Amino acid sequence: SEDEKPQSSLPLASFNYINSIIGSGVIGIPYALHQAGFGIGLLLLVLVALATDYSLVLMIRSGHLSGAFSYQGLMEAAFGKPGFVLLSVLQFIYPFIAMVSYNVAVGDTLTKVLMRLTGVNSDSLLSHREVVVALATILITTPLCLYRDIAKLAKVSFLSLVFVAFILISIFVRLGTLHDRVPSTPDSWRFANWGIVQAIGIMAFAFMCHHNTFLLYGSIQDADQRRWDTVTHASILTSLVVSALFGIAGYATFTGSSQGDLLENYCWNDDLMNVSRISFSITILLTFPIECFVTREVVENSFFSRQTAPEEDSSRTLRHVGITICIVLTTYLISMATDCLGVVLELNNTSLYTSYNDNVKITKLLHLFQGVLAAVPLAYVLPAVSYLKLEEGSVFSHRKFPALCLALFGLIIAILGLVLLITNRNKVDTCSHGNEPSYCFPNVTVG
């Protein structure tokens, strides 16, 4: 029933919360530390976590001020129809691109690992990424996406976090065995580098969960501001610790050679890391439904929330299934258009396209687009300006001044990120297609 949605205790709600934060972005943290410098990178990680925590608290506070408990409703209460439309576009595009990238990552990773572990040749069905992703979509993501309520995903999210813990343990194990084999890079432990904006974009992408904030809030039993603040502080702190551990262990192993996808640094004949790659694929498959919930809610709120005529349960169910299948099928078809994570923002006509021939890699442009141009406004700018508009009093009052600082922080990062995206649009890495680094071949001299 729509009126009797299942709800979660704070611990169960925190599993969904942490799973939506950690997701796939955590494996980019070592690369972010390389971009910003190890010392500054760790400080930025804490800063981004604190900013994220405050903005999430601010969103629910604004919801209570306006009486609107959806992100779209909040923006409409603060800025009218233009705010609703702007938020709807951003809130749809961000998780939609995430779902496409999840499918591509699963296809690239699972196909290679299954071929290496099973020894199948290129004629086998398991060697075709289209088949592998289709099976994952039919057997895992679609059944989970068909749930109505995010509270039902709590146990699935806990399972996902178990896989994350296994990956983290594997990375620490390989820190001890690979550290001496990986060639050193100049100024590996420099305190600060020039890639601070890129690093913030990657970290913002890793901590991004604002698009499903009100879904999470609605899943909490006896939800109020105090309980929300409690689960937010606990979830952000846990995510910060996990992200820092991933960053420190990964960077200590590969230093300046750290890639945007940390798992690409490991050798493909490493059985432990191949199991970790499978675990990571399962993790992002279990995160996929949370993004689908958000995308579906945007569609529902944009096109069906204003219906005045009463609607039968069968009609709602049919619409729910239809929208879900359309989202899942569309993301699958788009993800099959490329064999490498290469969604690029074409600024000349503000459209998204996938470059199959160039095979541009996600490690720079996609992280930069999702992190700086989507995650930063959704996470920092819009929650702050909404609160500034809804809360009474001067912007320099003790209640509103921190929100003003948050908005300025987000605007500065977004503007600098846009400049970098324009100037560096042709300076990207090509897809390696599984090419292994030199230290994976013991007979080859490296250094």
XYZ file of N, CA and C in Angstrom, residues 2 23 26 42 74-75 85 119 128 156 165 183 281 387 402 414 426-427 436 444:
60
model
N 0.439 2.285 -0.745
C 1.184 3.536 -0.781
C 1.133 4.235 0.574
N 29.264 3.581 -2.680
C 29.062 3.247 -4.083
C 30.339 2.978 -4.845
N 34.334 5.456 -4.239
C 35.390 5.260 -3.247
C 36.700 4.808 -3.879
N 44.030 14.587 2.054
C 43.363 14.088 3.259
C 42.581 15.194 3.953
N 11.121 20.941 -2.482
C 11.892 21.940 -1.746
C 12.312 23.088 -2.647
N 12.853 22.753 -3.817
C 13.277 23.784 -4.757
C 12.081 24.580 -5.288
N 12.042 22.830 -12.117
C 12.537 22.312 -13.398
C 14.043 22.081 -13.347
N 38.584 -19.545 -18.151
C 39.346 -19.984 -19.307
C 38.539 -20.111 -20.575
N 31.034 -12.172 -23.956
C 30.330 -11.029 -24.541
C 29.731 -10.187 -23.419
N 19.979 -5.594 1.593
C 20.803 -5.638 0.383
C 21.988 -4.680 0.518
N 33.928 -4.137 2.459
C 34.905 -4.482 3.498
C 35.912 -5.499 2.980
N 57.105 0.653 -9.293
C 58.158 1.674 -9.402
C 57.725 2.983 -8.763
N 31.923 -5.345 -8.558
C 30.830 -5.383 -9.518
C 29.499 -5.663 -8.829
N 17.906 26.944 1.669
C 17.788 27.292 3.089
C 17.868 28.800 3.290
N 26.700 30.084 7.919
C 27.350 28.848 7.434
C 26.774 28.369 6.102
N 32.384 24.812 -8.645
C 31.679 24.547 -9.896
C 32.231 25.402 -11.033
N 40.344 17.873 -24.233
C 41.062 16.970 -25.147
C 42.235 16.273 -24.477
N 42.455 16.572 -23.194
C 43.598 15.997 -22.489
C 43.112 14.903 -21.558
N 47.968 -4.405 -18.982
C 48.492 -4.462 -17.625
C 49.741 -3.602 -17.480
N 60.234 -8.325 -16.689
C 60.481 -7.023 -17.298
C 61.071 -6.091 -16.240
